[in-house]
Amino acid sequence: MNMVKQIAVFGEVMMRLQVPGYELLTQANSLNYSFSGTGVNVGAALSRFGHHGYIITTLPANAVGDAAEAYLRRLGISTTSIIRNGQYIGMYFLENGFGARISRVTYSNRLESSFNTAPEGIYDYEVIAKQADMIHFCGITLAMNDSVRHHMKSLARAVKANSGIVVFDCNYRPSLWGPDGYEKAKPHYEEMLQYADIVMMNEKDAMFVLGMTTEHGQRMEQLMELIPVVASSYGIKVIAGTHRTINTDNTHSLLGYMYKDQSFTFAKKLTFSIYDRIGAGDAYTSGILHGELSGYTSEKTVEFAANAAMLAHTIVGDTPMSSEHDILRVMTESIGDVER
């Protein structure tokens, strides 16, 4: 088994401020705080799977930055590459949905954060590229501003030039790109796809962000037509993602897929109850990356990723907390009684 050990993640660390239970912000008078972000979630999950995950980011040079760094260390993420500069951290407030009421995220102070205002020259791209066997980027980071995009693309180019594996999760968020968002995002997405070896996306990204067209009306048919075109157009080795269905009984169903070596592999459709949905997509991504790093077959990789995502829905907080053993066990056993 050829384990690639050094996995860098590039992205913002955010403070998550969660209303207890199912209360609204207008009802609650206390908040529980933690730290998260796509990179944090992926880095923590891969560290838990036995890799060396470390984060490339900028945190404020104050007590809040200290708290964030301590939290990341608890998750098993190496903090040696973190820059401390500026004074703000991006925050978001989370209200948990219930029944017909969906969960709601409200961002605060994001554009002024230390990460989003990090100046030119703050990261040493070449040093980072020499250390990283793999680096993970996210479309949420790409949405921030031109300065962040410059850092992101420069890092991707440097890692690619050093024969590292570049991972890009499309993760398009309409609220972050604003009006005419697809038009603004397209050239930046196209550039990141040119560097990427492993991409997380589905047919909606291909149609809306890349502007691809299809005669098909069904999601699965659109996926089967468009994803191979994206892979061959940009020279991408692996494209993976999920189709989610929200059922009338409040359960969710998840179908994981992976496109590699010019063929699709699908996981068994999983249906489950939700405790905390945020971060489950990052758990799926982590499962795909671990499978690729560990030399799993495509079948095992996509089943592992889907089950990792399912377990992430059962754990409070953004960050996937399951070990490889936990996930492999749930793949082979039905949900039973208490483990004693």
CSV table of C-alpha atoms in Angstrom, one decimal:
chain,number,residue,atom,x,y,z
A,1,MET,CA,0.0,0.0,0.0
A,2,ASN,CA,1.5,3.3,-1.1
A,3,MET,CA,0.5,5.9,1.5
A,4,VAL,CA,0.9,9.5,0.5
A,5,LYS,CA,1.5,11.2,3.8
A,6,GLN,CA,1.9,15.0,3.5
A,7,ILE,CA,-1.5,16.5,2.8
A,8,ALA,CA,-1.9,20.3,2.7
A,9,VAL,CA,-5.2,22.1,2.8
A,10,PHE,CA,-5.6,25.7,1.8
A,11,GLY,CA,-8.5,27.7,3.1
A,12,GLU,CA,-10.1,29.9,5.7
A,13,VAL,CA,-10.7,28.8,9.3
A,14,MET,CA,-14.0,30.1,10.4
A,15,MET,CA,-15.7,30.5,13.8
A,16,ARG,CA,-19.0,28.5,14.0
A,17,LEU,CA,-21.5,30.1,16.4
A,18,GLN,CA,-24.3,27.6,16.9
A,19,VAL,CA,-27.7,28.3,18.5
A,20,PRO,CA,-28.4,25.5,21.0
A,21,GLY,CA,-31.0,22.9,20.0
A,22,TYR,CA,-33.5,24.1,17.4
A,23,GLU,CA,-34.0,27.6,18.6
A,24,LEU,CA,-33.8,30.7,16.4
A,25,LEU,CA,-31.2,33.4,16.9
A,26,THR,CA,-34.1,35.7,17.9
A,27,GLN,CA,-35.0,33.2,20.7
A,28,ALA,CA,-31.6,32.1,22.0
A,29,ASN,CA,-29.4,33.9,24.5
A,30,SER,CA,-26.3,31.7,24.3
A,31,LEU,CA,-24.1,30.3,21.5
A,32,ASN,CA,-21.7,27.4,21.3
A,33,TYR,CA,-18.5,28.1,19.4
A,34,SER,CA,-16.1,25.9,17.4
A,35,PHE,CA,-13.9,26.4,14.4
A,36,SER,CA,-14.3,24.9,11.0
A,37,GLY,CA,-14.0,25.4,7.2
A,38,THR,CA,-13.8,23.0,4.3
A,39,GLY,CA,-10.0,22.7,4.6
A,40,VAL,CA,-10.2,22.1,8.3
A,41,ASN,CA,-12.8,19.3,7.8
A,42,VAL,CA,-10.8,17.6,5.1
A,43,GLY,CA,-7.4,18.0,6.9
A,44,ALA,CA,-8.9,16.6,10.1
A,45,ALA,CA,-10.5,13.6,8.5
A,46,LEU,CA,-7.4,12.7,6.6
A,47,SER,CA,-5.3,13.1,9.8
A,48,ARG,CA,-7.8,10.7,11.5
A,49,PHE,CA,-7.2,8.2,8.7
A,50,GLY,CA,-3.5,8.2,9.4
A,51,HIS,CA,-2.1,10.8,7.1
A,52,HIS,CA,-0.2,14.0,8.0
A,53,GLY,CA,-2.7,16.9,7.4
A,54,TYR,CA,-1.6,20.5,7.7
A,55,ILE,CA,-3.3,23.7,7.0
A,56,ILE,CA,-2.1,26.7,4.9
A,57,THR,CA,-4.0,29.7,6.3
A,58,THR,CA,-3.8,33.0,8.1
A,59,LEU,CA,-5.2,33.5,11.6
A,60,PRO,CA,-5.5,36.7,13.6
A,61,ALA,CA,-2.6,37.5,15.9
A,62,ASN,CA,-4.7,37.6,19.0
A,63,ALA,CA,-6.5,35.4,21.6
A,64,VAL,CA,-9.2,34.3,19.0
A,65,GLY,CA,-6.4,33.2,16.7
A,66,ASP,CA,-4.8,31.3,19.7
A,67,ALA,CA,-8.2,29.6,20.3
A,68,ALA,CA,-8.5,28.6,16.7
A,69,GLU,CA,-5.0,27.2,16.5
A,70,ALA,CA,-5.5,25.2,19.7
A,71,TYR,CA,-8.8,23.8,18.3
A,72,LEU,CA,-7.1,22.7,15.1
A,73,ARG,CA,-4.4,20.9,17.1
A,74,ARG,CA,-7.1,19.0,19.0
A,75,LEU,CA,-8.5,17.8,15.6
A,76,GLY,CA,-5.0,16.4,14.8
A,77,ILE,CA,-4.2,19.1,12.2
A,78,SER,CA,-0.6,20.3,12.1
A,79,THR,CA,-0.5,24.1,12.6
A,80,THR,CA,3.2,24.7,11.8
A,81,SER,CA,2.3,26.4,8.4
A,82,ILE,CA,-0.2,28.8,9.8
A,83,ILE,CA,0.6,32.5,9.4
A,84,ARG,CA,-0.5,34.9,12.2
A,85,ASN,CA,-1.4,38.3,10.9
A,86,GLY,CA,-4.3,40.8,11.2
A,87,GLN,CA,-7.0,40.8,13.8
A,88,TYR,CA,-10.3,39.3,12.5
A,89,ILE,CA,-11.7,35.8,12.0
A,90,GLY,CA,-14.6,35.1,9.7
A,91,MET,CA,-17.7,33.9,11.6
A,92,TYR,CA,-21.0,32.2,10.8
A,93,PHE,CA,-24.1,31.8,12.9
A,94,LEU,CA,-25.9,28.4,12.5
A,95,GLU,CA,-29.6,27.9,13.3
A,96,ASN,CA,-30.6,24.2,13.1
A,97,GLY,CA,-33.6,23.4,10.9
A,98,PHE,CA,-36.3,21.1,12.0
A,99,GLY,CA,-39.0,19.5,9.8
A,100,ALA,CA,-40.2,21.9,7.1
A,101,ARG,CA,-37.8,24.7,8.4
A,102,ILE,CA,-34.4,24.4,6.8
A,103,SER,CA,-31.1,25.1,8.6
A,104,ARG,CA,-29.8,28.7,8.2
A,105,VAL,CA,-26.2,30.0,8.0
A,106,THR,CA,-25.5,33.7,8.4
A,107,TYR,CA,-22.0,34.9,7.7
A,108,SER,CA,-20.4,37.8,9.6
A,109,ASN,CA,-17.1,39.6,9.2
A,110,ARG,CA,-15.9,37.3,6.5
A,111,LEU,CA,-14.4,39.7,4.0
A,112,GLU,CA,-12.2,41.5,6.6
A,113,SER,CA,-10.8,38.2,8.0
A,114,SER,CA,-7.1,37.7,8.4
A,115,PHE,CA,-7.2,35.0,5.7
A,116,ASN,CA,-9.2,37.1,3.2
A,117,THR,CA,-6.9,40.1,3.6
A,118,ALA,CA,-3.6,38.2,3.7
A,119,PRO,CA,-1.1,40.3,1.7
A,120,GLU,CA,1.0,39.4,-1.4
A,121,GLY,CA,4.1,37.3,-0.5
A,122,ILE,CA,2.8,36.0,2.8
A,123,TYR,CA,2.9,32.3,1.7
A,124,ASP,CA,6.1,30.7,0.4
A,125,TYR,CA,4.6,28.8,-2.5
A,126,GLU,CA,7.7,26.9,-3.4
A,127,VAL,CA,8.4,25.7,0.1
A,128,ILE,CA,4.8,24.5,0.5
A,129,ALA,CA,4.9,22.8,-2.9
A,130,LYS,CA,8.1,20.9,-2.0
A,131,GLN,CA,6.5,19.5,1.2
A,132,ALA,CA,3.0,18.6,-0.1
A,133,ASP,CA,2.3,15.2,-1.7
A,134,MET,CA,-1.3,16.5,-2.1
A,135,ILE,CA,-3.1,19.8,-1.7
A,136,HIS,CA,-6.8,20.5,-1.3
A,137,PHE,CA,-8.6,23.6,-2.6
A,138,CYS,CA,-12.2,24.6,-2.5
A,139,GLY,CA,-14.6,26.7,-4.6
A,140,ILE,CA,-15.7,28.6,-1.4
A,141,THR,CA,-12.2,29.9,-1.1
A,142,LEU,CA,-12.1,30.7,-4.8
A,143,ALA,CA,-15.2,33.0,-4.3
A,144,MET,CA,-13.5,35.3,-1.8
A,145,ASN,CA,-11.5,38.0,-3.7
A,146,ASP,CA,-8.8,38.4,-6.3
A,147,SER,CA,-6.0,38.4,-3.7
A,148,VAL,CA,-7.1,35.0,-2.3
A,149,ARG,CA,-7.6,33.6,-5.8
A,150,HIS,CA,-4.0,34.7,-6.6
A,151,HIS,CA,-2.6,32.8,-3.6
A,152,MET,CA,-4.8,29.8,-4.5
A,153,LYS,CA,-3.8,29.6,-8.2
A,154,SER,CA,-0.1,30.2,-7.4
A,155,LEU,CA,-0.1,27.4,-4.9
A,156,ALA,CA,-1.9,25.0,-7.3
A,157,ARG,CA,0.7,25.8,-10.0
A,158,ALA,CA,3.6,25.3,-7.7
A,159,VAL,CA,2.3,21.9,-6.3
A,160,LYS,CA,1.5,20.8,-9.9
A,161,ALA,CA,5.1,21.7,-11.0
A,162,ASN,CA,6.5,19.6,-8.1
A,163,SER,CA,4.4,16.6,-9.2
A,164,GLY,CA,2.0,16.8,-6.2
A,165,ILE,CA,-1.6,15.9,-6.5
A,166,VAL,CA,-4.0,18.9,-6.8
A,167,VAL,CA,-7.5,18.4,-5.5
A,168,PHE,CA,-10.3,20.9,-6.3
A,169,ASP,CA,-13.8,20.7,-4.7
A,170,CYS,CA,-16.1,22.9,-6.9
A,171,ASN,CA,-18.4,23.7,-4.0
A,172,TYR,CA,-20.1,26.6,-5.8
A,173,ARG,CA,-22.0,28.9,-3.4
A,174,PRO,CA,-24.4,31.4,-5.2
A,175,SER,CA,-24.5,33.7,-2.2
A,176,LEU,CA,-20.7,34.2,-2.2
A,177,TRP,CA,-20.4,35.1,-6.0
A,178,GLY,CA,-23.4,37.4,-6.0
A,179,PRO,CA,-25.3,38.6,-9.1
A,180,ASP,CA,-24.1,37.1,-12.4
A,181,GLY,CA,-22.1,34.7,-10.2
A,182,TYR,CA,-21.8,31.9,-12.8
A,183,GLU,CA,-20.3,34.3,-15.3
A,184,LYS,CA,-17.8,35.7,-12.8
A,185,ALA,CA,-16.9,32.2,-11.5
A,186,LYS,CA,-16.4,30.4,-14.8
A,187,PRO,CA,-12.9,31.6,-15.8
A,188,HIS,CA,-11.6,31.0,-12.3
A,189,TYR,CA,-13.1,27.5,-12.2
A,190,GLU,CA,-11.7,26.7,-15.6
A,191,GLU,CA,-8.2,27.7,-14.5
A,192,MET,CA,-8.4,25.5,-11.3
A,193,LEU,CA,-9.7,22.6,-13.3
A,194,GLN,CA,-6.6,22.8,-15.5
A,195,TYR,CA,-4.4,22.2,-12.5
A,196,ALA,CA,-6.6,19.6,-10.8
A,197,ASP,CA,-6.0,15.8,-10.7
A,198,ILE,CA,-9.0,15.0,-8.5
A,199,VAL,CA,-12.2,17.1,-8.7
A,200,MET,CA,-15.3,17.0,-6.6
A,201,MET,CA,-18.3,18.1,-8.8
A,202,ASN,CA,-21.6,17.0,-10.3
A,203,GLU,CA,-23.6,17.7,-13.4
A,204,LYS,CA,-25.0,21.0,-12.0
A,205,ASP,CA,-21.4,22.4,-11.7
A,206,ALA,CA,-20.8,21.4,-15.4
A,207,MET,CA,-24.1,23.0,-16.6
A,208,PHE,CA,-24.2,26.2,-14.5
A,209,VAL,CA,-20.6,27.1,-13.7
A,210,LEU,CA,-19.0,25.8,-16.9
A,211,GLY,CA,-22.0,26.5,-19.1
A,212,MET,CA,-22.2,23.1,-20.7
A,213,THR,CA,-25.3,22.0,-22.4
A,214,THR,CA,-27.1,18.6,-22.6
A,215,GLU,CA,-30.3,17.4,-24.2
A,216,HIS,CA,-31.1,15.1,-21.2
A,217,GLY,CA,-33.6,16.1,-18.5
A,218,GLN,CA,-32.7,13.5,-15.9
A,219,ARG,CA,-29.9,14.2,-13.4
A,220,MET,CA,-28.3,10.8,-13.8
A,221,GLU,CA,-28.3,11.0,-17.6
A,222,GLN,CA,-26.8,14.6,-17.4
A,223,LEU,CA,-24.1,13.3,-15.1
A,224,MET,CA,-23.2,10.3,-17.3
A,225,GLU,CA,-23.0,12.6,-20.4
A,226,LEU,CA,-21.2,15.7,-18.9
A,227,ILE,CA,-18.6,14.3,-16.4
A,228,PRO,CA,-16.6,12.3,-18.9
A,229,VAL,CA,-16.4,15.4,-21.1
A,230,VAL,CA,-15.1,17.5,-18.2
A,231,ALA,CA,-12.5,14.8,-17.4
A,232,SER,CA,-11.1,14.5,-20.9
A,233,SER,CA,-11.2,18.3,-21.6
A,234,TYR,CA,-9.1,19.2,-18.5
A,235,GLY,CA,-7.1,16.0,-18.1
A,236,ILE,CA,-8.6,15.1,-14.7
A,237,LYS,CA,-7.8,11.7,-13.3
A,238,VAL,CA,-10.8,11.3,-10.9
A,239,ILE,CA,-14.1,13.2,-10.7
A,240,ALA,CA,-16.4,12.3,-7.7
A,241,GLY,CA,-19.5,13.6,-6.0
A,242,THR,CA,-22.9,12.7,-4.7
A,243,HIS,CA,-26.6,13.0,-5.5
A,244,ARG,CA,-28.7,13.8,-2.5
A,245,THR,CA,-32.5,13.3,-2.1
A,246,ILE,CA,-34.5,14.7,0.9
A,247,ASN,CA,-37.3,12.3,1.6
A,248,THR,CA,-40.8,13.1,3.0
A,249,ASP,CA,-40.0,11.4,6.3
A,250,ASN,CA,-37.1,13.9,6.9
A,251,THR,CA,-34.5,11.2,6.1
A,252,HIS,CA,-31.9,11.9,3.4
A,253,SER,CA,-30.7,9.5,0.7
A,254,LEU,CA,-27.2,9.7,-0.7
A,255,LEU,CA,-25.8,8.2,-3.9
A,256,GLY,CA,-22.0,8.5,-4.2
A,257,TYR,CA,-20.2,8.2,-7.6
A,258,MET,CA,-16.7,8.3,-8.9
A,259,TYR,CA,-15.5,8.6,-12.5
A,260,LYS,CA,-12.0,7.2,-13.1
A,261,ASP,CA,-10.3,5.4,-16.0
A,262,GLN,CA,-13.2,6.4,-18.3
A,263,SER,CA,-15.8,4.6,-16.2
A,264,PHE,CA,-18.3,5.3,-13.5
A,265,THR,CA,-18.5,3.5,-10.2
A,266,PHE,CA,-21.6,4.0,-8.0
A,267,ALA,CA,-22.0,3.3,-4.3
A,268,LYS,CA,-25.1,1.6,-2.9
A,269,LYS,CA,-27.7,4.3,-2.2
A,270,LEU,CA,-27.7,5.0,1.6
A,271,THR,CA,-30.8,6.4,3.5
A,272,PHE,CA,-30.4,7.8,7.0
A,273,SER,CA,-31.5,10.3,9.6
A,274,ILE,CA,-29.8,13.6,10.0
A,275,TYR,CA,-28.3,15.0,13.2
A,276,ASP,CA,-25.9,17.7,11.7
A,277,ARG,CA,-25.7,18.0,8.0
A,278,ILE,CA,-22.8,20.6,7.7
A,279,GLY,CA,-19.5,19.1,6.7
A,280,ALA,CA,-20.9,15.8,5.3
A,281,GLY,CA,-19.7,16.7,1.8
A,282,ASP,CA,-16.2,17.2,3.1
A,283,ALA,CA,-16.4,13.8,4.7
A,284,TYR,CA,-17.3,12.3,1.3
A,285,THR,CA,-14.3,14.1,-0.3
A,286,SER,CA,-12.0,12.8,2.5
A,287,GLY,CA,-13.2,9.3,1.8
A,288,ILE,CA,-12.4,9.6,-1.9
A,289,LEU,CA,-8.9,11.0,-1.2
A,290,HIS,CA,-8.1,8.3,1.4
A,291,GLY,CA,-9.2,5.6,-1.1
A,292,GLU,CA,-7.0,7.1,-3.8
A,293,LEU,CA,-4.0,7.5,-1.4
A,294,SER,CA,-4.5,3.9,-0.1
A,295,GLY,CA,-4.8,2.2,-3.4
A,296,TYR,CA,-8.4,1.1,-2.8
A,297,THR,CA,-10.4,-0.2,-5.8
A,298,SER,CA,-12.9,2.3,-7.2
A,299,GLU,CA,-15.7,0.2,-5.7
A,300,LYS,CA,-14.2,0.3,-2.2
A,301,THR,CA,-13.3,4.0,-2.5
A,302,VAL,CA,-16.8,5.1,-3.4
A,303,GLU,CA,-18.4,2.9,-0.8
A,304,PHE,CA,-16.0,4.1,1.9
A,305,ALA,CA,-16.6,7.8,0.9
A,306,ALA,CA,-20.4,7.4,1.0
A,307,ASN,CA,-20.4,5.7,4.4
A,308,ALA,CA,-18.0,8.4,5.7
A,309,ALA,CA,-20.6,11.0,4.6
A,310,MET,CA,-23.4,9.1,6.2
A,311,LEU,CA,-21.6,8.9,9.5
A,312,ALA,CA,-20.7,12.6,9.4
A,313,HIS,CA,-24.5,13.4,9.4
A,314,THR,CA,-24.7,11.7,12.8
A,315,ILE,CA,-22.0,13.8,14.5
A,316,VAL,CA,-22.5,17.3,15.8
A,317,GLY,CA,-20.1,19.9,14.4
A,318,ASP,CA,-18.7,20.4,10.9
A,319,THR,CA,-15.7,18.2,11.2
A,320,PRO,CA,-15.8,14.5,10.3
A,321,MET,CA,-14.7,12.5,13.4
A,322,SER,CA,-14.9,8.9,12.2
A,323,SER,CA,-11.8,6.7,12.0
A,324,GLU,CA,-11.1,4.4,9.1
A,325,HIS,CA,-12.1,1.5,11.4
A,326,ASP,CA,-15.5,3.1,12.1
A,327,ILE,CA,-16.2,3.5,8.5
A,328,LEU,CA,-15.1,0.1,7.4
A,329,ARG,CA,-17.2,-1.5,10.2
A,330,VAL,CA,-20.3,0.4,9.1
A,331,MET,CA,-19.7,-0.8,5.5
A,332,THR,CA,-19.7,-4.4,6.6
A,333,GLU,CA,-22.2,-4.5,9.5
A,334,SER,CA,-25.8,-3.3,9.8
A,335,ILE,CA,-26.6,-0.9,12.5
A,336,GLY,CA,-26.9,-3.0,15.7
A,337,ASP,CA,-27.0,-2.7,19.4
A,338,VAL,CA,-24.5,-1.0,21.7
A,339,GLU,CA,-20.9,-1.9,21.2
A,340,ARG,CA,-19.6,-3.4,24.5
